[in-house]
PDB file of C-alpha atoms in Angstrom:
ATOM      1  CA  MET A  38      -0.449 -16.635  17.427  1.00 65.00           C
ATOM      2  CA  SER A  39      -0.853 -12.999  16.445  1.00 86.00           C
ATOM      3  CA  ALA A  40      -0.238 -11.609  12.980  1.00 92.00           C
ATOM      4  CA  LYS A  41       3.332 -10.648  12.116  1.00 95.00           C
ATOM      5  CA  VAL A  42       5.030  -8.666   9.332  1.00 95.00           C
ATOM      6  CA  ARG A  43       8.696  -9.468   8.813  1.00 96.00           C
ATOM      7  CA  LEU A  44      11.357  -7.939   6.564  1.00 95.00           C
ATOM      8  CA  GLN A  45      14.510  -9.948   6.013  1.00 96.00           C
ATOM      9  CA  ILE A  46      17.520  -8.568   4.175  1.00 94.00           C
ATOM     10  CA  CYS A  47      18.290 -11.324   1.690  1.00 95.00           C
ATOM     11  CA  LYS A  48      20.917  -9.545  -0.462  1.00 94.00           C
ATOM     12  CA  GLY A  49      23.409  -6.881   0.451  1.00 90.00           C
ATOM     13  CA  LYS A  50      25.905  -6.077   3.170  1.00 87.00           C
ATOM     14  CA  ASN A  51      23.480  -6.854   6.018  1.00 88.00           C
ATOM     15  CA  ALA A  52      22.057 -10.094   4.566  1.00 92.00           C
ATOM     16  CA  GLY A  53      20.256 -12.123   7.206  1.00 93.00           C
ATOM     17  CA  ARG A  54      19.153  -9.147   9.316  1.00 93.00           C
ATOM     18  CA  ILE A  55      15.459  -9.375  10.239  1.00 94.00           C
ATOM     19  CA  PHE A  56      12.964  -6.678  11.225  1.00 94.00           C
ATOM     20  CA  SER A  57       9.790  -8.038  12.790  1.00 94.00           C
ATOM     21  CA  PHE A  58       6.513  -6.226  13.562  1.00 94.00           C
ATOM     22  CA  THR A  59       3.707  -7.686  15.683  1.00 94.00           C
ATOM     23  CA  GLU A  60       1.820  -4.423  16.215  1.00 93.00           C
ATOM     24  CA  HIS A  61       1.269  -1.154  14.393  1.00 92.00           C
ATOM     25  CA  ASP A  62       4.591   0.559  13.697  1.00 91.00           C
ATOM     26  CA  THR A  63       6.505   2.569  11.109  1.00 91.00           C
ATOM     27  CA  PHE A  64       9.965   1.811   9.785  1.00 90.00           C
ATOM     28  CA  ILE A  65      12.339   4.089   7.852  1.00 92.00           C
ATOM     29  CA  PHE A  66      15.042   2.697   5.604  1.00 93.00           C
ATOM     30  CA  GLY A  67      17.965   4.899   4.468  1.00 93.00           C
ATOM     31  CA  ARG A  68      21.575   5.990   4.917  1.00 93.00           C
ATOM     32  CA  MET A  69      21.079   8.336   7.904  1.00 93.00           C
ATOM     33  CA  ALA A  70      21.756   7.213  11.472  1.00 93.00           C
ATOM     34  CA  ASP A  71      18.163   8.044  12.493  1.00 92.00           C
ATOM     35  CA  CYS A  72      16.758   5.315  10.181  1.00 92.00           C
ATOM     36  CA  HIS A  73      15.585   2.016  11.639  1.00 90.00           C
ATOM     37  CA  ALA A  74      17.563   0.204   8.942  1.00 88.00           C
ATOM     38  CA  CYS A  75      20.667   2.311   8.395  1.00 91.00           C
ATOM     39  CA  MET A  76      22.743   1.454   5.299  1.00 89.00           C
ATOM     40  CA  PRO A  77      25.531   4.094   5.401  1.00 90.00           C
ATOM     41  CA  ASP A  78      27.822   2.260   2.986  1.00 87.00           C
ATOM     42  CA  ASP A  79      25.354   1.929   0.083  1.00 89.00           C
ATOM     43  CA  ASN A  80      25.653   5.134  -1.971  1.00 90.00           C
ATOM     44  CA  GLN A  81      22.584   4.145  -4.049  1.00 93.00           C
ATOM     45  CA  VAL A  82      20.388   4.443  -0.947  1.00 94.00           C
ATOM     46  CA  SER A  83      19.032   7.922  -0.139  1.00 93.00           C
ATOM     47  CA  ARG A  84      19.335   9.514   3.289  1.00 92.00           C
ATOM     48  CA  HIS A  85      15.673   8.650   3.999  1.00 92.00           C
ATOM     49  CA  HIS A  86      14.758   6.225   1.247  1.00 93.00           C
ATOM     50  CA  PHE A  87      11.359   4.710   2.084  1.00 94.00           C
ATOM     51  CA  ILE A  88       8.914   4.357   4.935  1.00 93.00           C
ATOM     52  CA  LEU A  89       7.122   1.133   5.732  1.00 93.00           C
ATOM     53  CA  GLU A  90       3.921   1.084   7.770  1.00 93.00           C
ATOM     54  CA  ALA A  91       3.159  -2.267   9.339  1.00 93.00           C
ATOM     55  CA  ASN A  92      -0.186  -2.981  10.935  1.00 93.00           C
ATOM     56  CA  PRO A  93      -0.108  -6.768  10.959  1.00 94.00           C
ATOM     57  CA  PRO A  94      -1.174  -8.528   8.865  1.00 93.00           C
ATOM     58  CA  GLN A  95      -1.124  -5.507   6.523  1.00 93.00           C
ATOM     59  CA  ALA A  96       1.901  -3.545   5.405  1.00 94.00           C
ATOM     60  CA  CYS A  97       2.562  -0.821   2.853  1.00 94.00           C
ATOM     61  CA  LEU A  98       5.527   1.272   1.838  1.00 94.00           C
ATOM     62  CA  ARG A  99       6.057   4.675   0.283  1.00 93.00           C
ATOM     63  CA  ASP A 100       9.184   6.070  -1.305  1.00 93.00           C
ATOM     64  CA  LEU A 101      10.328   9.281   0.410  1.00 93.00           C
ATOM     65  CA  GLY A 102      11.714  11.021  -2.670  1.00 91.00           C
ATOM     66  CA  SER A 103      14.768   8.849  -3.180  1.00 93.00           C
ATOM     67  CA  LEU A 104      16.996   9.430  -6.199  1.00 93.00           C
ATOM     68  CA  ASN A 105      17.049   5.794  -7.393  1.00 94.00           C
ATOM     69  CA  GLY A 106      13.538   4.756  -6.349  1.00 94.00           C
ATOM     70  CA  THR A 107      12.192   1.837  -4.396  1.00 95.00           C
ATOM     71  CA  TRP A 108      11.509  -1.321  -6.379  1.00 96.00           C
ATOM     72  CA  VAL A 109       8.814  -3.817  -5.373  1.00 97.00           C
ATOM     73  CA  ASN A 110       8.864  -7.072  -7.320  1.00 97.00           C
ATOM     74  CA  GLY A 111      10.783  -5.368 -10.140  1.00 96.00           C
ATOM     75  CA  THR A 112       8.416  -2.373 -10.423  1.00 95.00           C
ATOM     76  CA  LYS A 113       9.710   1.095  -9.607  1.00 94.00           C
ATOM     77  CA  CYS A 114       7.562   2.707  -6.920  1.00 91.00           C
ATOM     78  CA  GLY A 115       8.472   6.349  -6.615  1.00 89.00           C
ATOM     79  CA  ALA A 116      11.627   8.429  -7.018  1.00 91.00           C
ATOM     80  CA  ARG A 117      12.248  12.119  -7.392  1.00 92.00           C
ATOM     81  CA  GLU A 118      13.074  13.582 -10.782  1.00 91.00           C
ATOM     82  CA  LYS A 119      16.797  13.668 -11.654  1.00 89.00           C
ATOM     83  CA  ASP A 120      16.817  17.494 -11.596  1.00 91.00           C
ATOM     84  CA  GLU A 121      15.069  17.725  -8.191  1.00 90.00           C
ATOM     85  CA  SER A 122      16.986  18.231  -4.971  1.00 90.00           C
ATOM     86  CA  PRO A 123      16.398  15.797  -2.090  1.00 85.00           C
ATOM     87  CA  GLU A 124      14.459  18.538  -0.295  1.00 86.00           C
ATOM     88  CA  GLN A 125      12.195  19.140  -3.316  1.00 89.00           C
ATOM     89  CA  GLY A 126      11.643  15.426  -3.811  1.00 85.00           C
ATOM     90  CA  ALA A 127      10.792  14.955  -0.139  1.00 83.00           C
ATOM     91  CA  LYS A 128       7.949  17.491  -0.437  1.00 84.00           C
ATOM     92  CA  ARG A 129       6.060  15.370  -2.968  1.00 85.00           C
ATOM     93  CA  ARG A 130       3.838  12.513  -1.883  1.00 83.00           C
ATOM     94  CA  TYR A 131       4.563   9.264  -3.670  1.00 87.00           C
ATOM     95  CA  PRO A 132       2.012   6.440  -3.934  1.00 87.00           C
ATOM     96  CA  GLU A 133       1.696   3.840  -1.225  1.00 90.00           C
ATOM     97  CA  VAL A 134       2.280   0.260  -2.277  1.00 94.00           C
ATOM     98  CA  GLY A 135       0.503  -2.546  -0.423  1.00 94.00           C
ATOM     99  CA  LEU A 136       2.796  -5.439   0.387  1.00 96.00           C
ATOM    100  CA  LYS A 137       1.978  -9.119   0.541  1.00 95.00           C
ATOM    101  CA  ASP A 138       3.740 -12.253   1.648  1.00 96.00           C
ATOM    102  CA  GLY A 139       6.700 -13.074  -0.604  1.00 97.00           C
ATOM    103  CA  ASP A 140       7.164  -9.571  -2.059  1.00 97.00           C
ATOM    104  CA  HIS A 141      10.726  -8.368  -2.699  1.00 98.00           C
ATOM    105  CA  ILE A 142      11.848  -4.783  -2.047  1.00 97.00           C
ATOM    106  CA  LYS A 143      15.064  -3.523  -3.671  1.00 96.00           C
ATOM    107  CA  VAL A 144      16.846  -0.324  -2.699  1.00 95.00           C
ATOM    108  CA  GLY A 145      20.365   0.302  -3.875  1.00 93.00           C
ATOM    109  CA  GLN A 146      22.401  -2.878  -3.420  1.00 93.00           C
ATOM    110  CA  THR A 147      20.028  -4.228  -0.759  1.00 94.00           C
ATOM    111  CA  GLU A 148      17.081  -6.549  -1.284  1.00 95.00           C
ATOM    112  CA  LEU A 149      14.517  -7.429   1.365  1.00 95.00           C
ATOM    113  CA  GLU A 150      11.879 -10.138   1.416  1.00 97.00           C
ATOM    114  CA  VAL A 151       8.476  -9.568   3.007  1.00 97.00           C
ATOM    115  CA  SER A 152       6.921 -12.330   5.112  1.00 96.00           C
ATOM    116  CA  ILE A 153       3.425 -11.976   6.508  1.00 95.00           C
ATOM    117  CA  GLU A 154       2.188 -14.502   9.047  1.00 93.00           C
ATOM    118  CA  GLN A 155      -1.482 -14.603   9.948  1.00 88.00           C
ATOM    119  CA  PRO A 156      -3.149 -16.551  12.724  1.00 81.00           C
ATOM    120  CA  LYS A 157      -5.080 -19.569  11.589  1.00 78.00           C
ATOM    121  CA  GLU A 158      -8.736 -18.780  11.113  1.00 69.00           C
ATOM    122  CA  ALA A 159     -11.226 -19.952  13.685  1.00 54.00           C
ATOM    123  CA  PRO A 160     -12.955 -23.148  12.644  1.00 53.00           C
ATOM    124  CA  GLN A 161     -16.032 -22.552  10.563  1.00 53.00           C
ATOM    125  CA  HIS A 162     -19.239 -23.898  12.033  1.00 47.00           C
ATOM    126  CA  ARG A 163     -21.333 -26.021   9.767  1.00 51.00           C
ATOM    127  CA  VAL A 164     -24.916 -24.919   9.354  1.00 46.00           C
ATOM    128  CA  ASP A 165     -27.677 -27.171   8.154  1.00 49.00           C
ATOM    129  CA  ALA A 166     -28.463 -25.982   4.623  1.00 48.00           C
ATOM    130  CA  GLY A 167     -32.158 -26.617   5.320  1.00 50.00           C
ATOM    131  CA  LEU A 168     -32.211 -23.785   7.842  1.00 48.00           C
ATOM    132  CA  GLY A 169     -31.600 -21.114   5.239  1.00 54.00           C
ATOM    133  CA  ASN A 170     -30.219 -17.665   5.944  1.00 56.00           C
ATOM    134  CA  ILE A 171     -31.135 -16.575   9.488  1.00 54.00           C
ATOM    135  CA  SER A 172     -30.549 -12.922   8.576  1.00 57.00           C
ATOM    136  CA  LEU A 173     -33.789 -13.167   6.571  1.00 62.00           C
ATOM    137  CA  LEU A 174     -35.835 -14.252   9.613  1.00 60.00           C
ATOM    138  CA  SER A 175     -38.245 -11.801  11.210  1.00 64.00           C
ATOM    139  CA  PRO A 176     -37.768 -11.088  14.930  1.00 64.00           C
ATOM    140  CA  GLU A 177     -40.837 -13.313  15.573  1.00 66.00           C
ATOM    141  CA  GLN A 178     -39.277 -16.217  13.673  1.00 66.00           C
ATOM    142  CA  LEU A 179     -35.920 -15.660  15.340  1.00 57.00           C
ATOM    143  CA  GLY A 180     -37.587 -15.576  18.773  1.00 60.00           C
ATOM    144  CA  ARG A 181     -39.280 -18.888  18.036  1.00 64.00           C
ATOM    145  CA  LEU A 182     -36.005 -20.364  16.856  1.00 61.00           C
ATOM    146  CA  ILE A 183     -33.958 -19.157  19.846  1.00 62.00           C
ATOM    147  CA  PHE A 184     -36.493 -19.304  22.694  1.00 59.00           C
ATOM    148  CA  GLY A 185     -38.889 -21.981  21.447  1.00 62.00           C
ATOM    149  CA  ILE A 186     -42.026 -19.870  21.913  1.00 55.00           C
ATOM    150  CA  SER A 187     -44.867 -20.369  19.519  1.00 56.00           C
ATOM    151  CA  PRO A 188     -47.553 -17.632  19.841  1.00 54.00           C
ATOM    152  CA  GLY A 189     -51.049 -19.097  20.307  1.00 56.00           C
ATOM    153  CA  SER A 190     -49.859 -22.459  21.648  1.00 55.00           C
ATOM    154  CA  GLN A 191     -51.287 -23.816  24.923  1.00 54.00           C
ATOM    155  CA  ASP A 192     -47.857 -23.417  26.512  1.00 54.00           C
ATOM    156  CA  SER A 193     -47.853 -19.710  25.676  1.00 53.00           C
ATOM    157  CA  LYS A 194     -50.812 -19.074  28.039  1.00 57.00           C
ATOM    158  CA  SER A 195     -49.370 -20.722  31.178  1.00 58.00           C
ATOM    159  CA  PRO A 196     -47.887 -18.662  34.084  1.00 59.00           C
ATOM    160  CA  ALA A 197     -44.454 -20.132  33.321  1.00 57.00           C
ATOM    161  CA  ALA A 198     -44.776 -19.044  29.693  1.00 55.00           C
ATOM    162  CA  ARG A 199     -45.788 -15.508  30.760  1.00 54.00           C
ATOM    163  CA  SER A 200     -42.711 -15.346  32.997  1.00 53.00           C
ATOM    164  CA  ARG A 201     -40.560 -16.677  30.167  1.00 53.00           C
ATOM    165  CA  ARG A 202     -42.068 -14.055  27.797  1.00 50.00           C
ATOM    166  CA  LYS A 203     -40.998 -11.273  30.191  1.00 49.00           C
ATOM    167  CA  SER A 204     -37.459 -12.668  30.219  1.00 50.00           C
ATOM    168  CA  VAL A 205     -37.574 -13.083  26.452  1.00 47.00           C
ATOM    169  CA  ALA A 206     -38.836  -9.504  26.062  1.00 49.00           C
ATOM    170  CA  VAL A 207     -35.731  -8.255  27.881  1.00 44.00           C
ATOM    171  CA  ASP A 208     -33.538 -10.474  25.707  1.00 47.00           C
ATOM    172  CA  MET A 209     -35.320  -9.275  22.575  1.00 46.00           C
ATOM    173  CA  ALA A 210     -34.931  -5.632  23.638  1.00 45.00           C
ATOM    174  CA  LEU A 211     -31.206  -6.297  23.650  1.00 45.00           C
ATOM    175  CA  PHE A 212     -31.551  -8.050  20.315  1.00 44.00           C
ATOM    176  CA  THR A 213     -33.406  -4.992  18.953  1.00 43.00           C
ATOM    177  CA  VAL A 214     -30.538  -2.710  19.981  1.00 43.00           C
ATOM    178  CA  LEU A 215     -27.947  -5.037  18.487  1.00 46.00           C
ATOM    179  CA  ASP A 216     -30.039  -5.365  15.338  1.00 46.00           C
ATOM    180  CA  GLY A 217     -29.614  -1.659  14.563  1.00 47.00           C
ATOM    181  CA  GLY A 218     -32.874  -0.547  16.136  1.00 47.00           C
ATOM    182  CA  ARG A 219     -35.183  -2.391  13.740  1.00 47.00           C
ATOM    183  CA  ARG A 220     -38.303  -2.983  15.830  1.00 46.00           C
ATOM    184  CA  GLU A 221     -41.001  -5.502  15.105  1.00 46.00           C
ATOM    185  CA  THR A 222     -43.430  -7.032  17.579  1.00 43.00           C
ATOM    186  CA  TRP A 223     -43.127 -10.751  17.832  1.00 43.00           C
ATOM    187  CA  LEU A 224     -44.585 -11.580  21.248  1.00 43.00           C
ATOM    188  CA  PRO A 225     -48.369 -12.174  21.553  1.00 40.00           C
TER     189      PRO A 225
END
């Protein structure tokens, strides 16, 4: 399951209507016909009231200079000054408000509920506490742990071990690149 942001109108003329986002998108709420959620009959809603940006599982909204403001969980989040025209108010940038699961947005006579669904996390692998933090291991110690080579052992001098060291050297060169270029010699 992929992450999803959902807005459901829970109060107002369009109660029950749902807007669902499974990928990055923007959403404009207002009275004008060009809005994604058009509420032409609510005279407390501005022409372009707020914009929502959904990038599941994150979402945020910003008032667009509405006269009555956008309310999130009872807190007013933006609105133009009473003496400003809609055009003047639209030129100002109002703060973005991060949304979380269960938040309520109120504009005019309409209230929406935010639902955020996230995929279940991958199972966490258990690590033996006796091993410690492998990020603290030197490349030599990590090589011993991964490839089982112990420098100076009888096995390390055999033709098979030399062949394995060449293969390991290639693997460790890749490891060096992935490790941000930190280079330490660990092979004998």
